[in-house]
Amino acid sequence: KIRERSLRQLLEDNFKVARHCRKLAENIEDASLKYYFQNVASRRSQFAMEIAEEISYYGGKEPYMSSTSYERNRMEQGMDDQASAVRKALKINKDSLELYQNALCQIHEGSCREILLRHKAYIENGIFELRSIKTLLKYVPTSTEGSKERVN
């Protein structure tokens, strides 16, 4: 029961993160950042499928699929710029990492644990990447700042 509850939490979280990254990719103009978020969304969807298979294997029943649908609508206010998108992605990845750590405290054996360890390592690497991107964005002038410098 504990394993199944933990896995279902992770399943829902991976669906949520994948949806969020797709929304970010739709609303970001920078091609490399758009590509980055599309890749993360794809990987997190893959994680959800792997967890669904584990739930099915251990529970012998169909896994729960996400109840919330993916809506293609405008991001909430303030999410148009790259820095705020990266900050939001960083926050949801940190939340995911905490869920994985909690699940690993409760699941101690089997292939399921190996899968969760692999997912957790990917998320940790993603947090490192997002922190690096956040730092880089501090030093990249926006288009309006660049035009001000040229005028002066």
Short mmCIF file of N, CA, C and O in Angstrom, two decimals, residues 10-150:
data_model
loop_
_atom_site.label_atom_id
_atom_site.label_comp_id
_atom_site.label_asym_id
_atom_site.label_seq_id
_atom_site.Cartn_x
_atom_site.Cartn_y
_atom_site.Cartn_z
N LEU A 10 4.21 10.06 -7.33
CA LEU A 10 5.26 10.36 -8.30
C LEU A 10 4.71 10.38 -9.73
O LEU A 10 5.13 11.20 -10.55
N LEU A 11 3.78 9.49 -10.00
CA LEU A 11 3.15 9.45 -11.32
C LEU A 11 2.46 10.78 -11.61
O LEU A 11 2.69 11.40 -12.66
N GLU A 12 1.64 11.22 -10.67
CA GLU A 12 0.93 12.49 -10.84
C GLU A 12 1.91 13.66 -10.94
O GLU A 12 1.73 14.55 -11.76
N ASP A 13 2.97 13.64 -10.14
CA ASP A 13 3.96 14.70 -10.18
C ASP A 13 4.66 14.77 -11.54
O ASP A 13 4.86 15.85 -12.08
N ASN A 14 5.01 13.61 -12.09
CA ASN A 14 5.67 13.60 -13.40
C ASN A 14 4.76 14.13 -14.49
O ASN A 14 5.20 14.85 -15.38
N PHE A 15 3.48 13.78 -14.43
CA PHE A 15 2.52 14.34 -15.39
C PHE A 15 2.45 15.86 -15.24
O PHE A 15 2.45 16.59 -16.23
N LYS A 16 2.41 16.34 -13.99
CA LYS A 16 2.31 17.78 -13.72
C LYS A 16 3.54 18.51 -14.27
O LYS A 16 3.41 19.54 -14.94
N VAL A 17 4.72 17.99 -14.00
CA VAL A 17 5.95 18.64 -14.45
C VAL A 17 6.03 18.63 -15.99
O VAL A 17 6.40 19.63 -16.60
N ALA A 18 5.64 17.52 -16.60
CA ALA A 18 5.65 17.45 -18.06
C ALA A 18 4.71 18.49 -18.66
O ALA A 18 5.08 19.19 -19.62
N ARG A 19 3.51 18.62 -18.11
CA ARG A 19 2.56 19.63 -18.60
C ARG A 19 3.14 21.03 -18.44
O ARG A 19 3.06 21.85 -19.35
N HIS A 20 3.72 21.28 -17.29
CA HIS A 20 4.26 22.61 -17.03
C HIS A 20 5.41 22.94 -18.00
O HIS A 20 5.48 24.05 -18.53
N CYS A 21 6.28 21.98 -18.23
CA CYS A 21 7.41 22.23 -19.15
C CYS A 21 6.93 22.44 -20.58
O CYS A 21 7.51 23.25 -21.31
N ARG A 22 5.87 21.75 -20.97
CA ARG A 22 5.31 21.99 -22.31
C ARG A 22 4.77 23.42 -22.41
O ARG A 22 4.95 24.09 -23.43
N LYS A 23 4.11 23.88 -21.36
CA LYS A 23 3.60 25.25 -21.36
C LYS A 23 4.74 26.25 -21.43
O LYS A 23 4.66 27.25 -22.16
N LEU A 24 5.79 26.00 -20.67
CA LEU A 24 6.95 26.89 -20.72
C LEU A 24 7.54 26.93 -22.13
O LEU A 24 7.85 28.00 -22.65
N ALA A 25 7.68 25.77 -22.74
CA ALA A 25 8.26 25.69 -24.09
C ALA A 25 7.41 26.46 -25.09
O ALA A 25 7.95 27.10 -26.00
N GLU A 26 6.10 26.43 -24.93
CA GLU A 26 5.22 27.15 -25.85
C GLU A 26 5.37 28.66 -25.73
O GLU A 26 5.14 29.38 -26.70
N ASN A 27 5.72 29.13 -24.54
CA ASN A 27 5.72 30.56 -24.29
C ASN A 27 7.09 31.21 -24.26
O ASN A 27 7.20 32.39 -24.00
N ILE A 28 8.12 30.44 -24.54
CA ILE A 28 9.48 30.99 -24.53
C ILE A 28 9.94 31.18 -25.97
O ILE A 28 9.74 30.31 -26.81
N GLU A 29 10.54 32.31 -26.22
CA GLU A 29 10.98 32.63 -27.58
C GLU A 29 12.36 32.05 -27.90
O GLU A 29 12.62 31.70 -29.03
N ASP A 30 13.23 31.97 -26.91
CA ASP A 30 14.58 31.48 -27.11
C ASP A 30 14.54 30.01 -27.55
O ASP A 30 14.02 29.16 -26.82
N ALA A 31 15.09 29.72 -28.71
CA ALA A 31 15.00 28.37 -29.29
C ALA A 31 15.68 27.31 -28.43
O ALA A 31 15.16 26.21 -28.26
N SER A 32 16.84 27.63 -27.87
CA SER A 32 17.55 26.61 -27.09
C SER A 32 16.82 26.32 -25.78
O SER A 32 16.75 25.17 -25.35
N LEU A 33 16.25 27.33 -25.15
CA LEU A 33 15.49 27.12 -23.92
C LEU A 33 14.18 26.38 -24.21
O LEU A 33 13.76 25.51 -23.44
N LYS A 34 13.56 26.71 -25.33
CA LYS A 34 12.35 26.01 -25.76
C LYS A 34 12.64 24.52 -25.95
O LYS A 34 11.93 23.65 -25.45
N TYR A 35 13.73 24.22 -26.63
CA TYR A 35 14.16 22.85 -26.87
C TYR A 35 14.45 22.13 -25.55
O TYR A 35 14.08 20.98 -25.35
N TYR A 36 15.10 22.83 -24.62
CA TYR A 36 15.42 22.27 -23.31
C TYR A 36 14.14 21.84 -22.59
O TYR A 36 14.03 20.72 -22.09
N PHE A 37 13.16 22.74 -22.52
CA PHE A 37 11.92 22.42 -21.82
C PHE A 37 11.11 21.33 -22.53
O PHE A 37 10.46 20.52 -21.88
N GLN A 38 11.16 21.29 -23.85
CA GLN A 38 10.48 20.20 -24.58
C GLN A 38 11.12 18.86 -24.24
O GLN A 38 10.41 17.86 -24.05
N ASN A 39 12.44 18.82 -24.15
CA ASN A 39 13.13 17.58 -23.78
C ASN A 39 12.79 17.14 -22.36
O ASN A 39 12.58 15.96 -22.10
N VAL A 40 12.75 18.10 -21.44
CA VAL A 40 12.40 17.77 -20.06
C VAL A 40 10.97 17.22 -20.00
O VAL A 40 10.71 16.22 -19.32
N ALA A 41 10.05 17.85 -20.72
CA ALA A 41 8.66 17.39 -20.73
C ALA A 41 8.57 15.96 -21.27
O ALA A 41 7.87 15.11 -20.70
N SER A 42 9.31 15.68 -22.31
CA SER A 42 9.32 14.34 -22.90
C SER A 42 9.87 13.32 -21.91
O SER A 42 9.31 12.23 -21.72
N ARG A 43 10.97 13.66 -21.25
CA ARG A 43 11.59 12.75 -20.30
C ARG A 43 10.67 12.49 -19.10
O ARG A 43 10.53 11.37 -18.64
N ARG A 44 10.03 13.54 -18.59
CA ARG A 44 9.16 13.36 -17.43
C ARG A 44 7.91 12.55 -17.80
O ARG A 44 7.40 11.79 -16.99
N SER A 45 7.44 12.67 -19.04
CA SER A 45 6.33 11.82 -19.50
C SER A 45 6.79 10.36 -19.55
O SER A 45 6.04 9.45 -19.18
N GLN A 46 8.02 10.16 -19.98
CA GLN A 46 8.59 8.81 -20.01
C GLN A 46 8.69 8.25 -18.59
O GLN A 46 8.38 7.08 -18.34
N PHE A 47 9.10 9.08 -17.64
CA PHE A 47 9.16 8.66 -16.24
C PHE A 47 7.79 8.23 -15.75
O PHE A 47 7.65 7.23 -15.05
N ALA A 48 6.77 9.00 -16.11
CA ALA A 48 5.40 8.67 -15.69
C ALA A 48 5.00 7.30 -16.23
O ALA A 48 4.40 6.50 -15.51
N MET A 49 5.36 7.02 -17.47
CA MET A 49 5.02 5.71 -18.06
C MET A 49 5.76 4.58 -17.34
O MET A 49 5.19 3.52 -17.09
N GLU A 50 7.02 4.81 -16.99
CA GLU A 50 7.78 3.78 -16.27
C GLU A 50 7.16 3.51 -14.90
O GLU A 50 7.05 2.36 -14.47
N ILE A 51 6.76 4.57 -14.22
CA ILE A 51 6.13 4.41 -12.91
C ILE A 51 4.78 3.72 -13.05
O ILE A 51 4.43 2.86 -12.23
N ALA A 52 4.04 4.06 -14.09
CA ALA A 52 2.74 3.40 -14.34
C ALA A 52 2.94 1.90 -14.53
O ALA A 52 2.13 1.09 -14.04
N GLU A 53 4.00 1.52 -15.23
CA GLU A 53 4.29 0.09 -15.42
C GLU A 53 4.61 -0.59 -14.09
O GLU A 53 4.18 -1.71 -13.85
N GLU A 54 5.33 0.11 -13.23
CA GLU A 54 5.65 -0.45 -11.90
C GLU A 54 4.39 -0.62 -11.06
O GLU A 54 4.22 -1.63 -10.39
N ILE A 55 3.51 0.35 -11.11
CA ILE A 55 2.25 0.25 -10.37
C ILE A 55 1.46 -0.95 -10.87
O ILE A 55 0.92 -1.73 -10.09
N SER A 56 1.42 -1.10 -12.17
CA SER A 56 0.69 -2.22 -12.77
C SER A 56 1.32 -3.55 -12.37
O SER A 56 0.63 -4.51 -12.05
N TYR A 57 2.65 -3.60 -12.38
CA TYR A 57 3.36 -4.83 -12.04
C TYR A 57 3.12 -5.23 -10.59
O TYR A 57 2.82 -6.38 -10.29
N TYR A 58 3.28 -4.28 -9.69
CA TYR A 58 3.14 -4.60 -8.26
C TYR A 58 1.68 -4.72 -7.83
O TYR A 58 1.36 -5.50 -6.95
N GLY A 59 0.81 -3.93 -8.42
CA GLY A 59 -0.57 -3.91 -7.99
C GLY A 59 -1.46 -4.85 -8.77
O GLY A 59 -2.57 -5.17 -8.34
N GLY A 60 -1.02 -5.26 -9.94
CA GLY A 60 -1.82 -6.15 -10.77
C GLY A 60 -3.06 -5.49 -11.34
O GLY A 60 -3.99 -6.16 -11.76
N LYS A 61 -3.08 -4.18 -11.36
CA LYS A 61 -4.23 -3.47 -11.92
C LYS A 61 -3.74 -2.31 -12.76
O LYS A 61 -2.58 -1.95 -12.74
N GLU A 62 -4.68 -1.75 -13.47
CA GLU A 62 -4.34 -0.62 -14.34
C GLU A 62 -3.87 0.56 -13.50
O GLU A 62 -4.48 0.88 -12.48
N PRO A 63 -2.80 1.22 -13.93
CA PRO A 63 -2.33 2.37 -13.17
C PRO A 63 -3.24 3.57 -13.34
O PRO A 63 -3.94 3.70 -14.35
N TYR A 64 -3.22 4.40 -12.37
CA TYR A 64 -3.96 5.65 -12.41
C TYR A 64 -3.28 6.59 -13.39
O TYR A 64 -2.08 6.76 -13.36
N MET A 65 -4.06 7.19 -14.25
CA MET A 65 -3.51 8.17 -15.17
C MET A 65 -3.94 9.55 -14.72
O MET A 65 -4.92 9.68 -13.99
N SER A 66 -3.26 10.54 -15.14
CA SER A 66 -3.51 11.90 -14.69
C SER A 66 -4.95 12.32 -14.92
O SER A 66 -5.53 12.09 -15.98
N SER A 67 -5.52 12.94 -13.91
CA SER A 67 -6.91 13.37 -14.01
C SER A 67 -7.03 14.76 -14.61
O SER A 67 -8.08 15.13 -15.11
N THR A 68 -5.97 15.53 -14.55
CA THR A 68 -6.02 16.88 -15.09
C THR A 68 -5.58 16.87 -16.54
O THR A 68 -4.61 16.21 -16.89
N SER A 69 -6.30 17.57 -17.36
CA SER A 69 -5.95 17.59 -18.77
C SER A 69 -4.97 18.73 -19.04
O SER A 69 -4.89 19.70 -18.29
N TYR A 70 -4.28 18.59 -20.12
CA TYR A 70 -3.29 19.60 -20.52
C TYR A 70 -4.01 20.64 -21.36
O TYR A 70 -4.58 20.34 -22.39
N GLU A 71 -3.98 21.87 -20.87
CA GLU A 71 -4.65 22.96 -21.59
C GLU A 71 -3.61 23.83 -22.25
O GLU A 71 -2.63 24.23 -21.63
N ARG A 72 -3.86 24.17 -23.49
CA ARG A 72 -2.95 25.05 -24.21
C ARG A 72 -3.47 26.48 -24.07
O ARG A 72 -4.15 26.98 -24.95
N ASN A 73 -3.15 27.08 -22.97
CA ASN A 73 -3.58 28.46 -22.78
C ASN A 73 -2.38 29.31 -22.40
O ASN A 73 -1.30 28.82 -22.16
N ARG A 74 -2.61 30.56 -22.33
CA ARG A 74 -1.56 31.51 -22.00
C ARG A 74 -1.05 31.25 -20.59
O ARG A 74 -1.81 30.94 -19.69
N MET A 75 0.24 31.41 -20.40
CA MET A 75 0.82 31.24 -19.07
C MET A 75 0.30 32.33 -18.15
O MET A 75 -0.13 33.38 -18.61
N GLU A 76 0.38 32.08 -16.85
CA GLU A 76 -0.05 33.10 -15.90
C GLU A 76 0.82 34.34 -16.06
O GLU A 76 1.93 34.28 -16.57
N GLN A 77 0.33 35.45 -15.58
CA GLN A 77 1.05 36.71 -15.68
C GLN A 77 2.44 36.58 -15.07
O GLN A 77 2.62 35.92 -14.05
N GLY A 78 3.40 37.23 -15.67
CA GLY A 78 4.75 37.22 -15.12
C GLY A 78 5.59 36.06 -15.59
O GLY A 78 6.73 35.94 -15.21
N MET A 79 5.06 35.16 -16.41
CA MET A 79 5.83 34.01 -16.86
C MET A 79 6.37 34.20 -18.27
O MET A 79 6.84 33.28 -18.88
N ASP A 80 6.26 35.41 -18.81
CA ASP A 80 6.69 35.64 -20.17
C ASP A 80 8.21 35.71 -20.31
O ASP A 80 8.74 35.37 -21.35
N ASP A 81 8.90 36.14 -19.28
CA ASP A 81 10.34 36.26 -19.45
C ASP A 81 11.05 34.97 -19.05
O ASP A 81 10.54 34.16 -18.26
N GLN A 82 12.21 34.78 -19.59
CA GLN A 82 12.96 33.54 -19.42
C GLN A 82 13.38 33.30 -17.98
O GLN A 82 13.30 32.17 -17.50
N ALA A 83 13.79 34.34 -17.29
CA ALA A 83 14.28 34.17 -15.91
C ALA A 83 13.18 33.66 -14.99
O ALA A 83 13.41 32.76 -14.18
N SER A 84 11.98 34.19 -15.13
CA SER A 84 10.89 33.72 -14.26
C SER A 84 10.48 32.30 -14.63
O SER A 84 10.11 31.51 -13.76
N ALA A 85 10.56 31.94 -15.90
CA ALA A 85 10.25 30.57 -16.33
C ALA A 85 11.25 29.59 -15.72
O ALA A 85 10.87 28.53 -15.22
N VAL A 86 12.51 29.97 -15.72
CA VAL A 86 13.55 29.12 -15.15
C VAL A 86 13.37 29.00 -13.64
O VAL A 86 13.49 27.91 -13.08
N ARG A 87 13.04 30.11 -12.97
CA ARG A 87 12.80 30.06 -11.52
C ARG A 87 11.63 29.13 -11.19
O ARG A 87 11.71 28.34 -10.25
N LYS A 88 10.56 29.21 -11.96
CA LYS A 88 9.39 28.35 -11.73
C LYS A 88 9.76 26.88 -11.96
O LYS A 88 9.39 26.01 -11.18
N ALA A 89 10.50 26.61 -13.03
CA ALA A 89 10.93 25.24 -13.32
C ALA A 89 11.83 24.71 -12.21
O ALA A 89 11.73 23.54 -11.83
N LEU A 90 12.68 25.56 -11.70
CA LEU A 90 13.57 25.18 -10.61
C LEU A 90 12.76 24.79 -9.37
O LEU A 90 13.02 23.77 -8.73
N LYS A 91 11.74 25.57 -9.07
CA LYS A 91 10.90 25.28 -7.90
C LYS A 91 10.17 23.95 -8.05
O LYS A 91 10.17 23.13 -7.13
N ILE A 92 9.57 23.70 -9.21
CA ILE A 92 8.82 22.44 -9.36
C ILE A 92 9.76 21.23 -9.37
O ILE A 92 9.38 20.16 -8.91
N ASN A 93 10.99 21.43 -9.85
CA ASN A 93 11.96 20.33 -9.81
C ASN A 93 12.41 20.04 -8.39
O ASN A 93 12.62 18.89 -8.02
N LYS A 94 12.58 21.07 -7.60
CA LYS A 94 12.94 20.87 -6.19
C LYS A 94 11.82 20.13 -5.46
O LYS A 94 12.08 19.25 -4.63
N ASP A 95 10.56 20.50 -5.76
CA ASP A 95 9.42 19.81 -5.15
C ASP A 95 9.40 18.33 -5.57
O ASP A 95 9.14 17.45 -4.75
N SER A 96 9.69 18.07 -6.83
CA SER A 96 9.74 16.69 -7.33
C SER A 96 10.84 15.90 -6.63
O SER A 96 10.65 14.74 -6.26
N LEU A 97 11.99 16.52 -6.48
CA LEU A 97 13.11 15.86 -5.83
C LEU A 97 12.73 15.44 -4.41
O LEU A 97 13.05 14.32 -3.98
N GLU A 98 12.02 16.29 -3.71
CA GLU A 98 11.58 15.96 -2.35
C GLU A 98 10.62 14.76 -2.36
O GLU A 98 10.73 13.87 -1.53
N LEU A 99 9.71 14.72 -3.34
CA LEU A 99 8.80 13.57 -3.45
C LEU A 99 9.58 12.27 -3.71
O LEU A 99 9.27 11.23 -3.14
N TYR A 100 10.57 12.34 -4.58
CA TYR A 100 11.39 11.16 -4.87
C TYR A 100 12.17 10.73 -3.62
O TYR A 100 12.27 9.53 -3.35
N GLN A 101 12.71 11.68 -2.88
CA GLN A 101 13.46 11.33 -1.68
C GLN A 101 12.54 10.65 -0.66
O GLN A 101 12.93 9.66 -0.04
N ASN A 102 11.33 11.16 -0.51
CA ASN A 102 10.36 10.55 0.41
C ASN A 102 10.00 9.13 -0.04
O ASN A 102 9.91 8.22 0.78
N ALA A 103 9.79 8.96 -1.34
CA ALA A 103 9.44 7.63 -1.85
C ALA A 103 10.59 6.64 -1.64
O ALA A 103 10.36 5.49 -1.27
N LEU A 104 11.81 7.10 -1.85
CA LEU A 104 12.97 6.22 -1.66
C LEU A 104 13.18 5.84 -0.20
O LEU A 104 13.77 4.79 0.09
N CYS A 105 12.68 6.66 0.71
CA CYS A 105 12.74 6.31 2.14
C CYS A 105 11.78 5.17 2.47
O CYS A 105 11.95 4.47 3.47
N GLN A 106 10.78 4.97 1.62
CA GLN A 106 9.76 3.96 1.88
C GLN A 106 9.90 2.71 1.01
O GLN A 106 9.37 1.67 1.32
N ILE A 107 10.60 2.84 -0.12
CA ILE A 107 10.77 1.72 -1.06
C ILE A 107 12.23 1.31 -0.99
O ILE A 107 13.11 2.06 -1.42
N HIS A 108 12.49 0.10 -0.48
CA HIS A 108 13.87 -0.29 -0.18
C HIS A 108 14.45 -1.37 -1.09
O HIS A 108 15.63 -1.69 -0.97
N GLU A 109 13.65 -1.96 -1.98
CA GLU A 109 14.20 -3.06 -2.77
C GLU A 109 13.57 -3.10 -4.17
O GLU A 109 12.58 -2.45 -4.44
N GLY A 110 14.22 -3.89 -4.99
CA GLY A 110 13.67 -4.21 -6.30
C GLY A 110 13.99 -3.23 -7.41
O GLY A 110 14.66 -2.21 -7.22
N SER A 111 13.47 -3.58 -8.57
CA SER A 111 13.69 -2.76 -9.76
C SER A 111 13.04 -1.40 -9.62
O SER A 111 13.51 -0.42 -10.19
N CYS A 112 11.99 -1.34 -8.84
CA CYS A 112 11.29 -0.08 -8.62
C CYS A 112 12.24 0.96 -8.00
O CYS A 112 12.29 2.10 -8.43
N ARG A 113 13.01 0.54 -7.02
CA ARG A 113 13.96 1.45 -6.38
C ARG A 113 15.01 1.92 -7.37
O ARG A 113 15.39 3.09 -7.38
N GLU A 114 15.48 1.02 -8.21
CA GLU A 114 16.49 1.39 -9.21
C GLU A 114 15.94 2.44 -10.18
O GLU A 114 16.64 3.38 -10.54
N ILE A 115 14.69 2.26 -10.58
CA ILE A 115 14.04 3.24 -11.47
C ILE A 115 13.95 4.59 -10.79
O ILE A 115 14.29 5.63 -11.37
N LEU A 116 13.52 4.59 -9.54
CA LEU A 116 13.39 5.85 -8.80
C LEU A 116 14.74 6.53 -8.59
O LEU A 116 14.83 7.76 -8.68
N LEU A 117 15.77 5.76 -8.34
CA LEU A 117 17.12 6.33 -8.20
C LEU A 117 17.58 6.98 -9.50
O LEU A 117 18.19 8.06 -9.49
N ARG A 118 17.29 6.33 -10.62
CA ARG A 118 17.65 6.90 -11.92
C ARG A 118 16.89 8.19 -12.17
O ARG A 118 17.46 9.20 -12.60
N HIS A 119 15.58 8.20 -11.88
CA HIS A 119 14.77 9.41 -12.06
C HIS A 119 15.29 10.54 -11.16
O HIS A 119 15.41 11.68 -11.60
N LYS A 120 15.60 10.19 -9.92
CA LYS A 120 16.08 11.19 -8.95
C LYS A 120 17.39 11.81 -9.44
O LYS A 120 17.58 13.02 -9.36
N ALA A 121 18.29 10.99 -9.97
CA ALA A 121 19.56 11.51 -10.49
C ALA A 121 19.33 12.47 -11.64
O ALA A 121 19.98 13.51 -11.75
N TYR A 122 18.36 12.15 -12.51
CA TYR A 122 18.03 13.03 -13.63
C TYR A 122 17.50 14.38 -13.11
O TYR A 122 17.89 15.44 -13.60
N ILE A 123 16.64 14.32 -12.10
CA ILE A 123 16.06 15.55 -11.54
C ILE A 123 17.15 16.39 -10.87
O ILE A 123 17.19 17.61 -11.03
N GLU A 124 18.05 15.74 -10.14
CA GLU A 124 19.16 16.46 -9.51
C GLU A 124 20.02 17.15 -10.57
O GLU A 124 20.41 18.31 -10.40
N ASN A 125 20.29 16.47 -11.65
CA ASN A 125 21.06 17.06 -12.75
C ASN A 125 20.28 18.22 -13.36
O ASN A 125 20.87 19.26 -13.70
N GLY A 126 18.97 18.06 -13.50
CA GLY A 126 18.13 19.13 -14.04
C GLY A 126 18.17 20.37 -13.17
O GLY A 126 18.19 21.50 -13.67
N ILE A 127 18.16 20.18 -11.85
CA ILE A 127 18.25 21.32 -10.93
C ILE A 127 19.58 22.04 -11.12
O ILE A 127 19.63 23.28 -11.18
N PHE A 128 20.65 21.28 -11.25
CA PHE A 128 21.97 21.88 -11.51
C PHE A 128 21.95 22.67 -12.82
O PHE A 128 22.44 23.80 -12.89
N GLU A 129 21.37 22.08 -13.88
CA GLU A 129 21.29 22.77 -15.18
C GLU A 129 20.49 24.05 -15.08
O GLU A 129 20.87 25.09 -15.62
N LEU A 130 19.34 23.98 -14.39
CA LEU A 130 18.49 25.17 -14.27
C LEU A 130 19.18 26.28 -13.47
O LEU A 130 19.05 27.46 -13.80
N ARG A 131 19.92 25.90 -12.45
CA ARG A 131 20.69 26.90 -11.69
C ARG A 131 21.74 27.55 -12.59
O ARG A 131 21.97 28.76 -12.51
N SER A 132 22.37 26.76 -13.43
CA SER A 132 23.36 27.30 -14.36
C SER A 132 22.71 28.24 -15.37
O SER A 132 23.24 29.32 -15.66
N ILE A 133 21.56 27.84 -15.90
CA ILE A 133 20.83 28.69 -16.85
C ILE A 133 20.41 29.99 -16.18
O ILE A 133 20.55 31.08 -16.76
N LYS A 134 19.93 29.89 -14.94
CA LYS A 134 19.51 31.08 -14.19
C LYS A 134 20.69 32.04 -14.03
O LYS A 134 20.53 33.26 -14.23
N THR A 135 21.85 31.51 -13.71
CA THR A 135 23.04 32.35 -13.57
C THR A 135 23.42 32.98 -14.90
O THR A 135 23.73 34.18 -14.96
N LEU A 136 23.38 32.20 -15.97
CA LEU A 136 23.72 32.74 -17.29
C LEU A 136 22.78 33.85 -17.71
O LEU A 136 23.20 34.84 -18.31
N LEU A 137 21.49 33.69 -17.40
CA LEU A 137 20.51 34.70 -17.80
C LEU A 137 20.74 36.04 -17.11
O LEU A 137 20.35 37.08 -17.64
N LYS A 138 21.39 36.03 -15.97
CA LYS A 138 21.71 37.28 -15.28
C LYS A 138 22.69 38.12 -16.10
O LYS A 138 22.71 39.34 -15.99
N TYR A 139 23.51 37.45 -16.92
CA TYR A 139 24.56 38.15 -17.65
C TYR A 139 24.24 38.36 -19.12
O TYR A 139 25.03 38.93 -19.84
N VAL A 140 23.07 37.91 -19.55
CA VAL A 140 22.67 38.10 -20.94
C VAL A 140 21.76 39.32 -20.99
O VAL A 140 20.71 39.35 -20.36
N PRO A 141 22.16 40.35 -21.73
CA PRO A 141 21.31 41.55 -21.80
C PRO A 141 20.04 41.26 -22.59
O PRO A 141 20.06 40.51 -23.56
N THR A 142 18.94 41.84 -22.13
CA THR A 142 17.68 41.70 -22.88
C THR A 142 17.77 42.59 -24.11
O THR A 142 18.63 43.46 -24.20
N SER A 143 16.86 42.42 -25.04
CA SER A 143 16.91 43.19 -26.28
C SER A 143 16.77 44.69 -26.02
O SER A 143 17.38 45.50 -26.70
N THR A 144 15.99 45.10 -25.01
CA THR A 144 15.84 46.53 -24.73
C THR A 144 17.09 47.09 -24.09
O THR A 144 17.47 48.22 -24.38
N GLU A 145 17.77 46.32 -23.24
CA GLU A 145 19.00 46.80 -22.63
C GLU A 145 20.08 46.99 -23.68
O GLU A 145 20.81 47.96 -23.66
N GLY A 146 20.18 46.06 -24.62
CA GLY A 146 21.18 46.15 -25.68
C GLY A 146 20.97 47.37 -26.55
O GLY A 146 21.91 48.05 -26.94
N SER A 147 19.73 47.71 -26.85
CA SER A 147 19.45 48.87 -27.69
C SER A 147 19.74 50.17 -26.95
O SER A 147 20.16 51.14 -27.54
N LYS A 148 19.54 50.18 -25.61
CA LYS A 148 19.86 51.38 -24.82
C LYS A 148 21.36 51.64 -24.86
O LYS A 148 21.78 52.79 -24.97
N GLU A 149 22.14 50.57 -24.76
CA GLU A 149 23.60 50.74 -24.74
C GLU A 149 24.09 51.28 -26.09
O GLU A 149 24.99 52.09 -26.13
N ARG A 150 23.49 50.83 -27.17
CA ARG A 150 23.92 51.28 -28.49
C ARG A 150 23.57 52.76 -28.70
O ARG A 150 24.29 53.47 -29.37
#
